[in-house]
Short mmCIF file of C-alpha atoms in Angstrom, two decimals:
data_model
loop_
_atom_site.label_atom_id
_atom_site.label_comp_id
_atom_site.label_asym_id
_atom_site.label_seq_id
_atom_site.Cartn_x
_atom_site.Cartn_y
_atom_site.Cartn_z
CA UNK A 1 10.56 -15.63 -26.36
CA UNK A 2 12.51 -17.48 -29.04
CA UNK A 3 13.41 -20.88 -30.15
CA UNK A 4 17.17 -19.57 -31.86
CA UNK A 5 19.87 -21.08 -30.68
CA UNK A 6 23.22 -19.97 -31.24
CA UNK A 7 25.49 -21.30 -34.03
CA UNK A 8 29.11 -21.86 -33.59
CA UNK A 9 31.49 -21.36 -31.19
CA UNK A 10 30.25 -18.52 -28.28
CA UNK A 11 32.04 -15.75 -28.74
CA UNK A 12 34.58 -15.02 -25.38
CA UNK A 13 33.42 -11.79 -23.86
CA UNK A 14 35.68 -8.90 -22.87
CA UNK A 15 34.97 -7.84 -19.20
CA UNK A 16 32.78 -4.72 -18.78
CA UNK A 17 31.50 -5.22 -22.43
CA UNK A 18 27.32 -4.64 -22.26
CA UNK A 19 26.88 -8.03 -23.50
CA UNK A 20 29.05 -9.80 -20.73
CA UNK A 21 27.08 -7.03 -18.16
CA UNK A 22 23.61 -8.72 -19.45
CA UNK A 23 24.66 -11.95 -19.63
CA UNK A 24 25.82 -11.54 -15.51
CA UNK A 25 22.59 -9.59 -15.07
CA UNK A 26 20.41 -12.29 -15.90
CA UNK A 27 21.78 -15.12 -14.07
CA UNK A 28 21.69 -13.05 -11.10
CA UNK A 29 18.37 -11.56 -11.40
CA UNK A 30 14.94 -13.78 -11.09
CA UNK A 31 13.38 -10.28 -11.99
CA UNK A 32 14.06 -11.08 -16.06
CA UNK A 33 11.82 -14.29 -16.25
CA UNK A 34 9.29 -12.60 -14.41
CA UNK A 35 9.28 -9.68 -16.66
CA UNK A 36 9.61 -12.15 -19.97
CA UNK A 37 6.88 -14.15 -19.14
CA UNK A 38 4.65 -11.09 -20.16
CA UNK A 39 6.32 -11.20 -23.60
CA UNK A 40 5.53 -14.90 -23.48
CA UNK A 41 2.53 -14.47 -22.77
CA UNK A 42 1.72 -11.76 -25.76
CA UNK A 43 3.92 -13.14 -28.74
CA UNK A 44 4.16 -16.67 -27.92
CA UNK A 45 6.88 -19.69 -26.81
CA UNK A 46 7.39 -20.06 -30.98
CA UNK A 47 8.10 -16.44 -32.08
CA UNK A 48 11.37 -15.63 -33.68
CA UNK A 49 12.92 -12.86 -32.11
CA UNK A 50 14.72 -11.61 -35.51
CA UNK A 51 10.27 -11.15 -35.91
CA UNK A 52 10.21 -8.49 -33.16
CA UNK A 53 9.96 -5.34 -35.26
CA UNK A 54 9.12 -1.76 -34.05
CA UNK A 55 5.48 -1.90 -34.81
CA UNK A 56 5.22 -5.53 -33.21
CA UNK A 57 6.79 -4.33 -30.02
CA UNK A 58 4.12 -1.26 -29.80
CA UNK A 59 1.28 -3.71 -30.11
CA UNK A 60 2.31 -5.19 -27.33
CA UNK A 61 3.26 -2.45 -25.28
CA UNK A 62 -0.15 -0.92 -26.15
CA UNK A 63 -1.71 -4.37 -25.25
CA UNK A 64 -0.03 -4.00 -21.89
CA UNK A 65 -1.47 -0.15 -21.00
CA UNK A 66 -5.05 -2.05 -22.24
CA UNK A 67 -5.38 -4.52 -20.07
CA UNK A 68 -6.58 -4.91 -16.44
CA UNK A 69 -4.33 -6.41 -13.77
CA UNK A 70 -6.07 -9.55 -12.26
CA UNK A 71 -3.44 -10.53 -9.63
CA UNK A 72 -1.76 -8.83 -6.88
CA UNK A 73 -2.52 -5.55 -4.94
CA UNK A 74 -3.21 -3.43 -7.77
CA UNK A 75 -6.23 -5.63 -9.12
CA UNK A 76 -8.36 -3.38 -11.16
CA UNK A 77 -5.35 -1.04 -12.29
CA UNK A 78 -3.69 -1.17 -16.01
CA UNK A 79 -0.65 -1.14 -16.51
CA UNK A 80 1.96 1.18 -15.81
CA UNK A 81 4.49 3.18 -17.93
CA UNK A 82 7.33 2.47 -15.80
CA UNK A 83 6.50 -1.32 -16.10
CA UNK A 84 6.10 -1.26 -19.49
CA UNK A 85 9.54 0.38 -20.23
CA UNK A 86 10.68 -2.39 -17.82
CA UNK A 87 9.75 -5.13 -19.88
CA UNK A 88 10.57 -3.36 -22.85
CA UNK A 89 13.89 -3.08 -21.69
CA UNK A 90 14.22 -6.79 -20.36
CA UNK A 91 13.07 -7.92 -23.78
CA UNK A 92 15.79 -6.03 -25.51
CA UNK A 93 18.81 -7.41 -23.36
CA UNK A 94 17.55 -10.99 -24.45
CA UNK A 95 17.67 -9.28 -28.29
CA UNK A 96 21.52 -8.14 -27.63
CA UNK A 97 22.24 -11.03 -25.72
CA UNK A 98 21.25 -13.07 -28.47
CA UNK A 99 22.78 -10.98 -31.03
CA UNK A 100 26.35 -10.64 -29.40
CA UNK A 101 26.28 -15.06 -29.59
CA UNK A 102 26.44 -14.57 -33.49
CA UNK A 103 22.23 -14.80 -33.72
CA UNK A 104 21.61 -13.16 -37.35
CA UNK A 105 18.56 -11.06 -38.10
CA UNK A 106 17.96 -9.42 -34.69
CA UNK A 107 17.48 -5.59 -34.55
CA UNK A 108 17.68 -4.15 -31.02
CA UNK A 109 17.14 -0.68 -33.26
CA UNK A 110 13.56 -1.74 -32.96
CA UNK A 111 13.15 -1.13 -29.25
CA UNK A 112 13.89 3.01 -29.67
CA UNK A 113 11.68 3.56 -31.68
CA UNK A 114 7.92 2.54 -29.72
CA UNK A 115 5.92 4.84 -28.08
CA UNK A 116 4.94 3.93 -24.33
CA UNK A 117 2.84 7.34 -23.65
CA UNK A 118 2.16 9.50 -20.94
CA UNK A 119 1.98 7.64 -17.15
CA UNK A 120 -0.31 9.52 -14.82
CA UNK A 121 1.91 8.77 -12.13
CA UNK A 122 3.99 11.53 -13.32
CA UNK A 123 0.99 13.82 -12.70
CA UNK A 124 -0.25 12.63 -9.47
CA UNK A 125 3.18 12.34 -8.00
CA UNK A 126 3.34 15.95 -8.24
CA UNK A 127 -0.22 15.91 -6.24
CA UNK A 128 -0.15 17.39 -2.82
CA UNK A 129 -1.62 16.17 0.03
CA UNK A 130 -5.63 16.69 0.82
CA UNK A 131 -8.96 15.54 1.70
CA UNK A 132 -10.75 12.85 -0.12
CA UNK A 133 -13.33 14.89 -1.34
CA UNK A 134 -10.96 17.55 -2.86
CA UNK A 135 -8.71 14.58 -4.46
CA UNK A 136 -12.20 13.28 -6.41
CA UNK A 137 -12.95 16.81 -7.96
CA UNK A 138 -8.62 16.69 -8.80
CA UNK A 139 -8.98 13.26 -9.97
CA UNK A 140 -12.19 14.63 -12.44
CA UNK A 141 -10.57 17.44 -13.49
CA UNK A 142 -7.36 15.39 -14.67
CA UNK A 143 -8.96 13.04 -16.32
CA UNK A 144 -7.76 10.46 -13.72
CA UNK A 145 -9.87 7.08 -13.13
CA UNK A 146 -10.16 6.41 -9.32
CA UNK A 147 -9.03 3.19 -9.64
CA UNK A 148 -5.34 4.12 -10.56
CA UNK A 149 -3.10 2.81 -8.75
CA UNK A 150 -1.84 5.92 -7.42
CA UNK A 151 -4.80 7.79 -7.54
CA UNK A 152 -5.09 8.20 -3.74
CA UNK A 153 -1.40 7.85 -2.52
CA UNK A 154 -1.78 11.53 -1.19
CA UNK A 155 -5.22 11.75 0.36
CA UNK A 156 -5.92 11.72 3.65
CA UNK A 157 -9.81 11.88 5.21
CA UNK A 158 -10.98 15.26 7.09
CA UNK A 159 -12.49 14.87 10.44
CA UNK A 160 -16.01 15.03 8.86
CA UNK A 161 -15.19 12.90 6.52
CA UNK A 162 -13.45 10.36 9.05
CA UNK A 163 -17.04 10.79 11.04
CA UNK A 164 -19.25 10.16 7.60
CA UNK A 165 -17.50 7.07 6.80
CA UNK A 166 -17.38 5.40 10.75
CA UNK A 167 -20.83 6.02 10.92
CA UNK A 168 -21.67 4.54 7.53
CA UNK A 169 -19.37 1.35 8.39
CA UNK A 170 -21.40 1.41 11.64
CA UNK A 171 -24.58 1.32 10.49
CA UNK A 172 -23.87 -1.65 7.82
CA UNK A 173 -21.87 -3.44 9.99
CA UNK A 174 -22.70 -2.47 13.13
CA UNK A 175 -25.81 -4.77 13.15
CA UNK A 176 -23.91 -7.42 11.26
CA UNK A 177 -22.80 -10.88 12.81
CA UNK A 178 -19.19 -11.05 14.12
CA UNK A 179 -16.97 -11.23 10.90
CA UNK A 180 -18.52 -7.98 9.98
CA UNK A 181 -18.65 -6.35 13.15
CA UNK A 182 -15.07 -7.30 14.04
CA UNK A 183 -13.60 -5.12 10.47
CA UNK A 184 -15.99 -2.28 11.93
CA UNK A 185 -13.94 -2.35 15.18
CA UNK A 186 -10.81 -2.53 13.60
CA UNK A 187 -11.80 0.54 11.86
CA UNK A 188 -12.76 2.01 14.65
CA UNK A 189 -9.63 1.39 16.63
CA UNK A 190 -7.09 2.16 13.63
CA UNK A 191 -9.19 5.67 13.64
CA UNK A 192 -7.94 6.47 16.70
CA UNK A 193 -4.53 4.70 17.29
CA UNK A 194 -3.13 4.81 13.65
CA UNK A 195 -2.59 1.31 14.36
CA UNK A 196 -1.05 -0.81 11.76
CA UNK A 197 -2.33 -3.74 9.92
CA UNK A 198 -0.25 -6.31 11.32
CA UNK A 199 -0.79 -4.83 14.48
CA UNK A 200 -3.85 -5.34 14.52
CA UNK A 201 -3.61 -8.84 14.67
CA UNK A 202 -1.34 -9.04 18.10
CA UNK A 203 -4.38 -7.13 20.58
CA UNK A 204 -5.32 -9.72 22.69
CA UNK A 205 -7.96 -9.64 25.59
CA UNK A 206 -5.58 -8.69 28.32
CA UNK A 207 -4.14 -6.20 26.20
CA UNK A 208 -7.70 -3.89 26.24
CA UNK A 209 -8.73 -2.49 29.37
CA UNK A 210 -12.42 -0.63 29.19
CA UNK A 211 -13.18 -0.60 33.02
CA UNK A 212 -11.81 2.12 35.28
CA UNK A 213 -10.85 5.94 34.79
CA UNK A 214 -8.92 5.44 31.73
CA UNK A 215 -9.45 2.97 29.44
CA UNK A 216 -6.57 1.98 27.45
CA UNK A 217 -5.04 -0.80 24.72
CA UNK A 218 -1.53 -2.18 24.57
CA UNK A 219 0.09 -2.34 20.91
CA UNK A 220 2.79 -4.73 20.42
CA UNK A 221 5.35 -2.96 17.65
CA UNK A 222 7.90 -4.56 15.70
CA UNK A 223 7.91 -2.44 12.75
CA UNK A 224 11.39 -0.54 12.65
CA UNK A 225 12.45 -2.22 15.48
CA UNK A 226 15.10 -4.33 13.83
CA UNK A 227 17.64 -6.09 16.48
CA UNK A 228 15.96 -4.30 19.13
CA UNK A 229 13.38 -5.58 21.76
CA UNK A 230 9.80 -5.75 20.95
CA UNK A 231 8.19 -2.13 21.90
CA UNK A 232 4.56 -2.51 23.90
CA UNK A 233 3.03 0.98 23.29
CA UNK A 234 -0.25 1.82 25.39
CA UNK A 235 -2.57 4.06 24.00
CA UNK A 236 -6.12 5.68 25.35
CA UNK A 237 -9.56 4.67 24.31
CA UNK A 238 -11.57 6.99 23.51
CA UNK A 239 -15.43 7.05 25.27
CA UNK A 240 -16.98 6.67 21.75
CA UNK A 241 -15.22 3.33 21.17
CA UNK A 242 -15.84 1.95 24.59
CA UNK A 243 -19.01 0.17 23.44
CA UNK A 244 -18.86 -1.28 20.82
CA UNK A 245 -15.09 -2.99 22.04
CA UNK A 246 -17.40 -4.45 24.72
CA UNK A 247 -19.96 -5.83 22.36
CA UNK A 248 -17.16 -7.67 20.46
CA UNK A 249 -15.29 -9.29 23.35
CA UNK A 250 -19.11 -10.30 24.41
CA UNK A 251 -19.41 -11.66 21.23
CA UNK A 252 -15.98 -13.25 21.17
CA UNK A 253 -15.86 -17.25 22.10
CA UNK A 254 -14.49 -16.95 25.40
CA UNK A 255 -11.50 -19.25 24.61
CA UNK A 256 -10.62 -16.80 21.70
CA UNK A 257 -7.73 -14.25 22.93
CA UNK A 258 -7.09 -11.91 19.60
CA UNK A 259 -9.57 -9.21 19.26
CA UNK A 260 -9.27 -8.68 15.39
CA UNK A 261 -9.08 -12.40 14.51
CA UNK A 262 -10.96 -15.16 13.27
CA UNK A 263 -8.60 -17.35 15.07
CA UNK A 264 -5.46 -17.47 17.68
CA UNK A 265 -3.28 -19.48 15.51
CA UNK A 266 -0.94 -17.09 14.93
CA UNK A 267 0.15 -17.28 18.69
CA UNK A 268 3.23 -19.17 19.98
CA UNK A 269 4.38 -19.73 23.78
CA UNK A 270 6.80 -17.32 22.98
CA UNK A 271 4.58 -14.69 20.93
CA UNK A 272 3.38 -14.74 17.52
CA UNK A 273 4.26 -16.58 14.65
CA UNK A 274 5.25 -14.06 12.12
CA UNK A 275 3.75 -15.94 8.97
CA UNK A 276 0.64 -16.59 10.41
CA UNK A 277 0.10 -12.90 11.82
CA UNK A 278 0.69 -11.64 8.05
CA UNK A 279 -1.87 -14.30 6.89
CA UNK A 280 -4.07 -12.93 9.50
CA UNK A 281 -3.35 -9.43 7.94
CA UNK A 282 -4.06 -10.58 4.62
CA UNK A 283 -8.02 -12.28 5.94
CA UNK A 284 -8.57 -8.92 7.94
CA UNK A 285 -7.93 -6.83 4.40
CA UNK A 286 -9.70 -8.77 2.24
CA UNK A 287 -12.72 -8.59 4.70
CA UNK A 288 -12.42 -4.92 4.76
CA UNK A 289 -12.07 -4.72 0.61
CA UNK A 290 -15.33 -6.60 0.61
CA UNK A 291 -16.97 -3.79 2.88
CA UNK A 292 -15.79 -1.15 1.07
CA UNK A 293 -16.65 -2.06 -2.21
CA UNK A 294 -19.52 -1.02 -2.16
CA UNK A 295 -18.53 2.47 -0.43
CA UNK A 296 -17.44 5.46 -1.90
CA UNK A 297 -14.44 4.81 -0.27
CA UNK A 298 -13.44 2.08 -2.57
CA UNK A 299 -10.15 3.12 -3.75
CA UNK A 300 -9.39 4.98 -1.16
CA UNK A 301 -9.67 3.86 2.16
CA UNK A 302 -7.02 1.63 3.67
CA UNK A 303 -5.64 0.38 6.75
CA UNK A 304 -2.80 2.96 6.47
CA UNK A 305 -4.77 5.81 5.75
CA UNK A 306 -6.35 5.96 9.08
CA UNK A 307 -2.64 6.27 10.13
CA UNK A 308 -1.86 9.30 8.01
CA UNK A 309 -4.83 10.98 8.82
CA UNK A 310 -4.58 10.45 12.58
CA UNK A 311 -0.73 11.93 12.08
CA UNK A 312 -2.43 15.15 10.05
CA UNK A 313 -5.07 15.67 12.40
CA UNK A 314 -2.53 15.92 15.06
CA UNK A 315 0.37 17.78 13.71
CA UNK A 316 -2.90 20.31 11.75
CA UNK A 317 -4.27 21.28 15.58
CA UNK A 318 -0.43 22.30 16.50
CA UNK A 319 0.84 19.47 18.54
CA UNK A 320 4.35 18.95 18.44
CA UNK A 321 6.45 16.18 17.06
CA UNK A 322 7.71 14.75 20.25
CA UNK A 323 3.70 13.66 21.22
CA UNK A 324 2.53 13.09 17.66
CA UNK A 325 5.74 10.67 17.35
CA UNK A 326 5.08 8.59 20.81
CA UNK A 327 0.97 8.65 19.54
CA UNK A 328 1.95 7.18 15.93
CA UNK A 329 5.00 5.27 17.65
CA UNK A 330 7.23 6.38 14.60
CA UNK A 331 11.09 5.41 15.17
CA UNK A 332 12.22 8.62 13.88
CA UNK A 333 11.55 12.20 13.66
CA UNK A 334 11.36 11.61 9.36
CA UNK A 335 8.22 10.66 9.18
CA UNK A 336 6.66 13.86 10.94
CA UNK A 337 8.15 15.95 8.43
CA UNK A 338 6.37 13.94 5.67
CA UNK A 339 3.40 15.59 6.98
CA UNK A 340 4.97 19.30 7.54
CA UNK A 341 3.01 20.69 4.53
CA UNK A 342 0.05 19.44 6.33
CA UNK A 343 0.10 21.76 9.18
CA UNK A 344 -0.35 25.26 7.09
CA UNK A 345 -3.56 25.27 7.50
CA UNK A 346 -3.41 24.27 11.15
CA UNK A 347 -1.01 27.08 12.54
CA UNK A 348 -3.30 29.68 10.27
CA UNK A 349 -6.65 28.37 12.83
CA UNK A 350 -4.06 29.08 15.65
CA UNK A 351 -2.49 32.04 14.38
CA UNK A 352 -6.14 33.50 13.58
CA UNK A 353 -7.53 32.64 17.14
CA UNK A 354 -4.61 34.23 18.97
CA UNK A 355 -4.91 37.82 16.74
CA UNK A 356 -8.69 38.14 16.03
CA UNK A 357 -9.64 41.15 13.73
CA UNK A 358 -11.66 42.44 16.43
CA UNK A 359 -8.53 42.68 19.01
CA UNK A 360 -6.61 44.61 16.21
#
């Protein structure tokens, strides 16, 4: 953020000293220009940085915590305190950096003394785990906008509230053409597989079987499964999904193999191609953020919360981990316990079923 150059001779740099650590820091990292090109952006290509005074820098950082994010995954969300500290703190290695080549004027002083705030994230990391009705009367209460970035990073849909929203997305979509009615399926098949979103993307025809005594779908996993073979997991269909998979392979062009695609050009003679299946990913998300938005479900329903509520569901109605880990097709026994807190309430229905008051 500064056209100063340095005058003289460079200094030689003592190993370990914090302006030889920055200096190594920054040729290594990309992550600096990345976070400078927001100070760029605020003060300017031309701006001295002997200019940056304490009151300067909390303009911008208050600019920052203003303004809506326009790009990535957390469209609609401002900025975070975390972030801004971040770029605070890149900003101020460029200051000493600067300052330890014999730059005169600079002040790294000037970077203690701004205030970047409260971030919510402190508050809703200390959020437990519940419905999404009970997380929108937490979110009023807190003064929390649902469109936070973490807002509902600990929420995970009741059964009722799992029913209310497949029947909504079935009655908008479930008349639709096939783009539509293809996210609708998805839905409905994450709901009951905790399928991921990738995934998704590798059930082919021959992997769904609806005819017979027990219909069934084959997942192809790769998640976790580094240097190891690919996993095929088969799981059951439920009756109430039976249908409307049949309407979409009917609706399918019959040269088409992947169920949740536009397209098979993410498959290979020898699988998938690993680029295209995330593009895929990325088409069968921003299909589903166009549904949703205009849901209550907005902010938060994703393709991974059907997974965490399928894993609460079955660890609340006192299944063990063993079955709830081969149903999820988690690698390891960790992420079970990341649910534990979950199934309180579960072992109380069992507890209170076993020893009834009117047994006692």
């Amino acid at each position: 953020a500064t056209k100063s150059t340095c005058s003289g001779k460079p200094i030689k740099r003592e190993r370990g000293d914090l302006t030889w650590c920055l200096l190594r820091a920054m040729k290594r990292s990309s992550g600096y220009r990345r976070e400078l090109a927001v100070a760029l952006e605020y003060f300017g290509a031309d701006c001295a940085l002997s200019s940056l005074s304490a009151a300067e820098l909390q303009k911008w950082i208050n600019w920052q915590r203003k303004k809506t994010i326009t790009r990535g995954r957390n469209v609609g969300s401002t900025c975070k305190v975390s972030t801004a500290k971040g770029r605070l703190a890149r900003l101020r290695a460029v200051v000493l950096h600067f300052k330890g080549l014999g730059v005169s004027g600079l002040n790294s002083d000037a970077f203690d003394i701004p205030d970047l705030g409260v971030d919510p994230d402190s508050i809703e990391d200390s959020m437990d785990w519940e419905g999404f009705e009970e997380r929108l009367k937490r979110l009023e209460r807190l003064g929390i906008p649902q469109s936070h970035e973490h807002a509902f990073s600990k929420v995970v849909f009741e059964r009722s509230e799992l029913t209310e929203m497949l029947r909504c997305y079935g009655d908008t979509l479930g008349k639709s053409g096939i783009d539509d009615f293809r996210i609708y399926c998805a839905v409905l098949f994450c709901s009951f597989t905790g399928t991921r979103r990738s995934e998704l993307t590798r059930i082919r025809r021959a992997d769904v079987i609806l005819d017979g005594d027990l219909p069934q779908a084959t997942l192809t996993k790769l998640k976790g499964r580094k240097n190891k073979a690919v996993k095929r997991q088969v799981v059951a269909v439920p009756q109430y999904a039976i249908e409307p998979l049949q309407k979409l392979l009917k609706m399918m062009p019959e040269d088409q193999e992947c169920l949740f695609c536009s397209d098979d050009s993410h498959m290979t003679q020898n699988g998938f191609d690993q680029r295209r299946v995330l593009y895929h990913a990325d088409q069968l998300t921003k299909a589903y953020d166009r549904v949703r938005s205009k849901t209550k479900w907005l902010h938060a329903a994703g393709w991974h919360k059907f997974r965490h509520t399928l894993a609460s569901v079955l660890l609340q109605q006192g299944h063990s981990q063993i079955p709830v880990k081969e149903t999820i097709g988690w690698c390891d026994d960790s992420m079970a316990e990341r649910y534990s807190h979950l199934t309180v309430s579960g072992k109380a229905v069992i507890i209170n079923r076993v020893f009834s008051s009117t047994d006692l």
